[in-house]
Each structure stands twice: as structure tokens, then as C-alpha cells.
XYZ file of N, CA and C in Angstrom:
567
model
N -1.211 85.138 29.839
C 0.280 84.539 29.563
C 1.030 84.406 31.093
N 1.681 83.541 31.234
C 2.414 83.221 32.024
C 3.465 84.217 32.334
N 3.892 84.328 33.617
C 4.917 85.198 34.187
C 5.996 84.295 34.360
N 7.306 85.201 34.136
C 8.378 84.098 34.087
C 8.678 83.031 33.299
N 8.388 83.017 31.967
C 8.217 81.733 31.335
C 9.621 81.559 30.775
N 10.340 80.496 30.744
C 11.878 80.288 30.585
C 11.915 80.453 28.759
N 12.654 81.044 28.236
C 12.744 81.518 27.188
C 13.560 80.892 26.257
N 14.937 80.544 27.336
C 15.912 79.851 27.068
C 15.939 78.229 26.813
N 16.606 77.856 25.936
C 16.318 76.186 25.876
C 17.783 75.770 26.040
N 17.500 74.375 26.796
C 18.796 73.577 27.163
C 19.228 73.197 25.731
N 20.745 72.774 25.998
C 21.391 72.343 24.925
C 21.126 72.815 23.344
N 20.675 74.109 23.634
C 20.375 74.680 22.320
C 21.420 74.671 21.318
N 22.635 74.710 21.493
C 23.899 74.702 20.573
C 23.757 73.025 19.910
N 23.336 72.093 20.519
C 23.019 70.463 20.038
C 21.825 70.742 18.840
N 21.015 71.277 19.423
C 19.999 71.303 18.624
C 19.879 71.705 17.108
N 18.719 70.916 16.252
C 18.863 71.314 14.594
C 18.683 72.691 14.493
N 19.181 73.490 13.734
C 18.906 75.106 13.524
C 19.586 75.089 12.325
N 18.638 75.913 11.459
C 19.319 76.076 10.172
C 20.678 77.384 10.344
N 20.314 78.005 11.356
C 21.538 79.130 11.568
C 23.136 78.446 12.188
N 22.597 77.487 12.740
C 23.881 76.460 13.541
C 25.097 76.172 12.684
N 25.999 76.710 13.017
C 27.213 76.523 12.369
C 27.993 75.285 12.948
N 28.787 74.470 12.035
C 29.949 73.380 12.709
C 30.692 74.250 13.689
N 31.237 75.375 13.386
C 32.117 76.097 14.769
C 31.095 76.005 15.929
N 30.050 76.467 15.684
C 28.975 76.684 17.342
C 28.871 74.988 17.786
N 28.886 73.894 17.065
C 28.645 72.636 17.646
C 30.315 72.186 18.243
N 31.035 72.752 17.344
C 32.394 72.187 18.037
C 32.779 73.297 19.203
N 32.322 74.149 19.380
C 32.601 74.935 20.352
C 31.776 74.765 21.592
N 30.496 74.114 21.366
C 29.721 73.426 22.253
C 30.378 72.075 23.129
N 31.063 71.298 22.113
C 31.614 70.175 22.566
C 32.672 70.797 23.552
N 33.403 71.561 23.047
C 34.915 72.239 23.624
C 34.688 72.701 25.140
N 33.519 73.531 25.043
C 33.231 73.923 26.159
C 32.704 72.981 27.377
N 32.263 71.832 26.952
C 32.022 70.472 27.686
C 33.015 69.667 28.092
N 34.077 70.090 27.291
C 35.337 69.154 27.625
C 35.916 70.072 28.606
N 36.185 71.327 28.502
C 36.968 72.197 29.236
C 36.299 71.862 30.599
N 35.071 72.074 31.110
C 34.402 71.916 32.175
C 34.640 70.681 32.821
N 34.818 69.593 32.105
C 34.884 68.300 32.509
C 36.706 67.861 32.931
N 37.071 68.721 31.965
C 38.833 68.648 32.479
C 39.276 69.284 33.713
N 38.374 70.474 34.055
C 38.543 71.469 35.311
C 38.019 70.659 36.289
N 37.125 69.993 36.235
C 36.018 69.443 37.267
C 37.099 67.996 37.515
N 37.466 67.374 36.743
C 37.946 65.819 36.988
C 39.529 66.207 37.135
N 40.186 66.714 36.105
C 41.647 66.884 36.118
C 42.178 67.760 36.978
N 41.528 68.847 37.422
C 41.967 69.620 38.713
C 41.550 68.905 39.952
N 40.568 68.274 40.382
C 40.597 67.335 41.312
C 41.496 66.130 41.571
N 41.716 65.511 40.351
C 42.701 64.511 40.310
C 43.963 64.967 40.400
N 44.400 66.025 39.839
C 45.865 66.549 40.169
C 45.946 67.078 41.392
N 44.879 67.347 42.240
C 45.140 68.054 43.535
C 45.006 66.903 44.693
N 44.314 66.116 44.312
C 44.574 64.754 44.971
C 45.615 63.981 45.161
N 46.257 63.851 43.986
C 47.677 62.909 43.609
C 48.777 63.841 44.446
N 48.707 65.243 44.173
C 49.564 66.039 44.480
C 49.795 66.001 46.241
N 48.685 65.796 46.948
C 48.450 66.080 48.350
C 48.745 64.664 48.939
N 48.435 63.598 48.249
C 48.903 62.334 48.761
C 50.039 62.215 48.751
N 50.645 62.447 47.636
C 52.161 62.423 47.185
C 53.427 63.193 48.453
N 52.627 64.354 48.671
C 53.152 65.155 49.674
C 52.844 64.786 50.892
N 51.969 64.043 51.415
C 51.567 63.467 52.771
C 52.583 62.403 52.937
N 52.822 61.720 51.706
C 53.708 60.619 52.051
C 55.065 61.051 52.044
N 55.702 62.055 51.353
C 56.965 62.496 51.616
C 57.257 62.950 53.038
N 56.103 63.857 53.561
C 56.133 64.252 54.974
C 56.408 63.098 55.829
N 55.578 61.995 55.700
C 55.086 60.908 56.590
C 56.596 60.282 56.657
N 57.043 60.192 55.544
C 58.548 59.582 55.315
C 59.811 60.337 56.085
N 59.626 61.852 55.914
C 60.674 62.434 56.724
C 60.669 62.255 58.089
N 59.030 62.058 58.689
C 59.060 61.915 60.197
C 59.554 60.737 60.673
N 59.593 59.944 59.641
C 60.140 58.532 60.164
C 61.388 58.127 60.103
N 61.926 59.077 59.297
C 63.594 58.747 58.972
C 64.541 59.526 59.725
N 63.731 61.263 60.245
C 64.636 61.760 60.801
C 64.509 61.834 62.526
N 65.431 61.833 63.301
C 65.350 61.470 64.758
C 66.039 62.836 65.172
N 65.641 63.337 66.586
C 65.897 64.159 67.183
C 67.261 63.710 67.997
N 68.092 64.627 68.065
C 69.538 64.246 69.118
C 70.020 65.401 69.992
N 70.454 65.195 71.178
C 70.811 66.211 71.768
C 72.122 66.759 71.504
N 72.684 68.097 71.132
C 73.682 68.405 70.855
C 74.260 69.505 71.870
N 75.608 69.835 71.605
C 76.087 71.127 72.818
C 76.820 72.147 71.647
N 76.269 73.248 71.794
C 76.812 74.323 71.143
C 77.933 74.465 71.698
N 78.883 74.710 70.493
C 80.347 75.073 70.261
C 80.390 76.623 70.319
N 79.817 77.221 70.027
C 79.559 78.566 69.689
C 78.766 79.632 70.221
N 79.201 80.823 70.666
C 77.936 81.586 71.239
C 77.300 81.720 69.777
N 75.909 82.106 70.005
C 74.967 82.665 68.913
C 74.978 84.392 69.307
N 74.673 84.930 68.290
C 74.191 86.423 68.509
C 72.620 86.349 69.317
N 72.793 87.579 69.802
C 71.116 88.033 70.238
C 70.375 87.964 68.926
N 68.473 87.712 69.088
C 67.927 87.464 68.137
C 68.058 88.760 67.431
N 68.280 88.811 65.882
C 68.020 89.884 64.891
C 66.441 90.255 65.039
N 66.325 91.456 64.510
C 64.966 91.885 63.852
C 63.970 90.807 63.285
N 64.933 90.518 62.117
C 64.243 89.466 61.207
C 63.933 87.879 61.183
N 65.163 87.341 62.244
C 65.545 86.180 62.545
C 65.793 85.636 64.037
N 65.174 84.586 64.550
C 65.457 84.025 65.986
C 65.916 83.352 65.976
N 66.279 82.432 64.901
C 67.355 81.205 64.573
C 68.867 81.274 63.773
N 69.514 81.003 64.212
C 71.232 81.459 63.424
C 71.849 79.733 63.459
N 72.714 79.765 62.241
C 73.628 79.063 62.315
C 74.708 78.981 63.371
N 74.925 77.497 63.860
C 76.255 77.850 64.816
C 76.515 76.261 65.059
N 77.964 76.433 65.188
C 78.479 74.683 65.302
C 78.074 74.084 66.346
N 77.661 72.565 66.216
C 77.425 71.706 67.446
C 77.974 70.640 67.292
N 78.120 69.963 68.603
C 78.558 68.600 68.717
C 77.416 67.881 69.277
N 77.459 66.468 68.584
C 76.554 65.371 68.908
C 77.185 64.087 68.836
N 76.597 62.923 69.668
C 76.818 62.002 69.832
C 76.195 61.272 68.866
N 76.411 60.137 67.692
C 75.661 59.638 66.889
C 74.938 58.481 67.250
N 74.268 57.940 66.656
C 73.356 56.532 66.982
C 74.446 55.319 67.151
N 75.863 55.225 66.632
C 76.803 54.383 66.459
C 77.849 54.596 67.556
N 77.760 55.842 68.308
C 78.607 56.276 69.520
C 79.591 56.987 69.164
N 79.760 57.412 67.587
C 80.813 58.139 67.278
C 80.361 59.889 67.463
N 81.113 60.570 67.811
C 81.066 61.607 68.151
C 81.513 62.798 66.666
N 80.272 63.577 66.821
C 80.263 64.279 65.335
C 80.281 65.871 65.470
N 80.680 66.728 64.578
C 80.196 67.999 64.426
C 79.839 68.308 63.343
N 79.455 69.666 63.507
C 78.846 70.145 62.297
C 77.832 71.639 62.619
N 77.233 72.202 61.343
C 76.571 73.158 61.689
C 75.407 73.161 61.287
N 74.384 73.858 62.479
C 72.830 73.613 62.382
C 71.887 74.836 62.427
N 70.817 75.169 62.447
C 69.941 75.933 63.008
C 69.777 75.931 64.239
N 70.039 76.815 65.290
C 69.666 77.164 66.512
C 69.030 78.537 66.725
N 68.393 78.427 68.387
C 68.045 79.426 68.629
C 68.832 80.469 69.381
N 68.701 81.797 68.786
C 69.664 82.884 68.891
C 69.743 83.205 70.058
N 70.636 83.816 70.513
C 71.084 84.466 72.144
C 71.495 83.049 73.281
N 72.207 82.163 72.317
C 72.646 80.986 73.048
C 73.829 81.060 73.573
N 74.536 80.692 74.685
C 76.095 80.771 74.839
C 76.801 79.165 74.646
N 78.085 79.162 74.585
C 78.776 77.944 73.894
C 78.621 76.964 75.148
N 78.289 75.817 75.153
C 77.966 74.772 76.294
C 76.654 74.589 76.466
N 75.577 75.311 75.503
C 74.452 75.105 76.188
C 73.630 73.690 75.314
N 72.666 73.126 75.826
C 72.294 71.907 75.124
C 71.105 72.452 74.154
N 71.163 71.914 73.041
C 70.355 72.105 71.820
C 69.844 70.675 71.176
N 68.603 70.982 70.538
C 68.400 69.825 69.745
C 68.451 69.827 68.436
N 69.024 69.086 67.798
C 69.314 68.822 66.188
C 68.579 67.897 65.916
N 68.337 67.702 64.516
C 67.773 66.384 63.689
C 68.803 65.851 63.072
N 68.811 64.796 62.583
C 69.829 63.907 61.684
C 69.094 62.849 61.354
N 69.625 62.488 60.078
C 68.939 61.558 58.837
C 69.509 59.998 59.102
N 69.013 59.045 58.536
C 69.432 58.046 58.823
C 70.811 57.530 58.770
N 71.713 58.566 58.157
C 73.039 58.281 57.683
C 73.871 59.299 58.655
N 72.979 59.857 59.831
C 74.153 60.689 60.783
C 73.919 61.953 60.229
N 73.712 62.649 58.992
C 73.892 64.157 58.535
C 72.832 65.083 59.318
N 72.979 66.068 59.540
C 71.969 66.892 59.867
C 71.238 67.344 58.959
N 70.114 67.521 59.428
C 68.987 68.028 58.539
C 68.070 68.898 59.341
N 67.122 69.457 58.547
C 66.175 70.364 59.400
C 65.092 69.294 59.919
N 64.264 69.968 60.757
C 63.385 69.108 61.435
C 62.306 69.090 60.740
N 61.506 67.826 60.635
C 60.577 67.160 59.986
C 59.028 67.891 60.410
N 58.235 68.350 59.245
C 57.108 68.513 59.802
C 56.210 68.211 60.524
N 55.239 68.507 61.574
C 54.542 67.905 62.387
C 53.344 67.397 61.191
N 52.418 66.476 62.213
C 51.425 66.164 61.347
C 50.423 67.390 60.773
N 50.224 68.330 61.579
C 49.593 69.111 61.366
C 49.894 70.116 60.189
N 51.075 70.204 60.591
C 52.088 71.383 59.399
C 52.144 70.670 58.052
N 52.390 69.378 58.302
C 51.931 68.704 56.791
C 50.841 68.180 56.213
N 49.727 68.311 57.064
C 48.489 68.087 56.683
C 48.260 69.593 55.856
N 48.425 70.465 56.444
C 48.215 72.036 55.929
C 49.058 72.218 54.501
N 50.238 71.765 54.645
C 51.128 71.956 53.404
C 50.497 70.708 52.277
N 50.539 69.530 52.794
C 49.899 68.927 51.673
C 48.703 69.432 50.686
N 47.597 69.825 51.651
C 46.390 70.898 51.139
C 46.584 71.824 50.492
N 47.616 72.493 50.891
C 48.211 73.840 49.959
C 48.845 73.423 48.759
N 49.695 72.451 48.586
C 50.304 71.783 47.250
C 49.118 71.029 46.367
N 48.086 70.385 46.957
C 46.981 70.188 46.253
C 45.962 71.060 45.643
N 45.836 72.228 46.274
C 45.187 73.037 45.933
C 46.217 73.815 44.781
N 47.229 74.189 44.836
C 48.131 74.683 43.815
C 48.302 74.117 42.651
N 48.181 72.544 42.725
C 48.134 71.867 41.598
C 46.843 71.557 40.873
N 45.651 71.687 41.537
C 44.311 71.861 41.125
C 44.398 73.385 40.322
N 44.796 74.251 41.100
C 44.651 75.479 40.250
C 45.784 75.440 38.930
N 46.722 75.096 39.238
C 47.598 74.864 37.857
C 46.985 74.165 36.991
N 46.159 73.212 36.947
C 45.522 72.343 36.100
C 44.283 73.037 35.462
N 43.951 73.783 36.319
C 42.613 74.729 35.857
C 43.298 76.037 34.937
N 44.198 76.725 35.396
C 44.751 77.432 34.432
C 45.128 77.095 33.300
N 46.121 75.926 33.207
C 46.495 75.665 32.051
C 45.227 75.094 30.979
N 43.997 74.576 31.390
C 42.813 74.332 30.765
C 42.061 75.671 30.400
N 42.111 76.507 31.094
C 41.412 77.822 30.910
C 42.062 78.527 29.998
N 43.662 78.654 29.843
C 44.520 78.956 28.811
C 44.379 78.290 27.674
N 44.495 77.144 27.392
C 44.214 76.470 26.266
C 42.742 76.715 25.584
N 41.837 77.045 26.651
C 40.565 77.289 26.203
C 40.450 78.643 25.548
N 41.136 79.564 26.257
C 41.199 80.777 25.611
C 41.995 81.032 24.113
N 42.776 80.056 23.977
C 43.641 79.906 22.688
C 42.419 79.488 21.749
N 41.720 78.603 22.206
C 40.656 77.921 21.326
C 39.672 78.670 20.823
N 39.390 79.340 21.993
C 38.020 80.397 21.575
C 38.582 81.683 20.716
N 39.869 81.987 20.832
C 40.236 83.396 20.233
C 40.391 82.585 18.562
N 40.712 81.420 18.419
C 40.942 80.647 16.928
C 39.406 80.560 16.495
N 38.467 79.815 17.198
C 37.219 79.997 17.014
C 36.484 81.235 16.131
N 36.825 82.416 17.279
C 36.084 83.508 16.798
C 36.836 84.167 15.354
N 38.248 83.860 15.166
C 38.696 84.347 14.100
C 38.245 83.484 13.002
N 37.979 82.292 12.946
C 37.058 81.629 12.107
C 35.925 81.992 11.692
N 35.042 82.247 12.782
C 33.640 82.651 12.517
C 33.631 83.829 11.737
N 34.358 84.996 12.149
C 34.657 86.109 11.697
C 35.188 86.134 9.854
N 35.921 85.181 9.852
C 36.607 84.733 8.285
C 35.241 84.264 7.783
N 34.169 83.303 8.271
C 33.356 82.781 7.539
C 32.215 83.697 7.459
N 32.036 84.952 8.162
C 31.050 85.843 8.033
C 31.505 86.775 6.635
N 32.732 87.140 6.914
C 33.429 87.747 5.653
C 32.993 87.009 4.619
N 33.252 85.885 4.394
C 33.141 85.147 2.829
C 31.777 85.230 2.660
N 30.670 84.986 3.597
C 29.318 84.977 3.188
C 28.668 86.301 2.838
N 29.344 87.333 3.571
C 29.052 88.946 3.164
C 29.282 88.864 1.722
N 30.561 88.350 1.589
C 30.830 89.195 -0.055
C 30.260 88.167 -1.057
N 29.279 87.079 -0.670
C 28.390 86.572 -1.389
C 26.892 87.435 -1.371
N 26.497 87.432 -0.337
C 25.498 88.120 -0.088
C 25.230 89.672 -0.358
N 26.073 90.208 -0.007
C 26.199 91.796 -0.008
C 25.942 92.528 -1.314
N 26.309 91.877 -2.461
C 25.972 92.876 -3.708
C 24.663 92.310 -4.127
N 24.128 91.149 -3.507
C 22.651 91.213 -3.783
C 21.652 92.165 -3.310
N 22.018 93.388 -2.243
C 21.491 94.215 -1.730
C 21.300 95.653 -2.155
N 21.919 95.510 -3.227
C 21.752 97.011 -3.983
C 23.247 97.136 -4.275
N 23.201 98.458 -5.073
C 24.452 99.319 -5.152
C 25.057 99.853 -4.399
N 26.463 100.024 -4.275
C 27.348 100.432 -3.320
C 27.674 101.953 -3.534
N 27.877 102.428 -2.572
C 27.811 103.955 -2.418
C 29.403 104.550 -2.723
N 29.820 103.757 -2.822
C 31.425 104.191 -3.011
C 31.880 103.917 -4.429
């Protein structure tokens, strides 16, 4: 006799078998669908999300410009949990008009210090756009999160479906036992 002989048959749920129930075949097809949705749907959702996020970050880098500004108020020394604080600044817009606003600047600076702030195409103060490296990491994390979300939804739906299939099997076994049980002899109670 050969050692290590394979006893498990491939695709056993699809093979003709007198003990095979329709629920078993349905479950086999659903398992195939679940794995396909996880592989294809998760990958697709992750790729689409990462590309969309990368596009948004690229557009932010293109639309936002760095502007030199003058700090109008002193900023407090750096706190234990933050090294940036909000302060009033004044800058000259690209059309030559002088504007003031509140922006995040480094802590510990005195009034009159030069700071760099970021503006959008309308001249409003905005946050600095992410660098290409930061944007790539964030896009990758967002894509991975989308892939995990799709996978979680599919696995959750599979769990509910599996519960329903198990309940159906138990009910079918109960019905079959009610038919076969009395043929095995008398009941003790």
C-alpha cells in the first residue's frame, strides 16, 4: 500500500453522490462566488480607491501654492502635544492685494517673523498639500482600507448566508428524522 495516498477528492461537492443535498451544491457555488468576490472585488475596490486618492492629492499639489507671509501675533512656546499653533498672518496675494487670515504656523515665533502659508487658486488659506511620497502612502492605505472593507462585507454576507444554510440543513435533518426515526423501533418515553 502506498504511503501518503490522497483520500480527499477535488470538487467533491459537485460530484454525483446519493447523500449530496441541493443545499450542499448551493453552498459550494456560494463559496466559489465568495472567494471570487474577495479576490476580484477587493482588488478592484482597492485599486480604484488608490487611484482616485492619488488623483485628488495630485490636484491639490497642482492647485496650492506656497506664499511668504508675515506673522502678526506672537505664538506661544511649543506645548507638549503640539508644535504648531494658529496665528494671524498677512500676505500679498498673486494679484497684489494684501490679505490677512489665520493659519497654522510653527510655535515659538515672534510677531514680524516670516512664515510660509499655502493658498488655493482663489487666494484662501489652506493646508499644505501632501508630498508625493506621503500621498503615495496615504493612497495605498486608503486602497488597502477599501479592499478590506469589501472583503469584510463579503465575509459578513457569507456568514449570514452560511447561518441560513445551516438552519435549513438542521430543519431538513429534523424532517427526515421524523420520517425515519419511527422505523427503528419503539420509543422509550
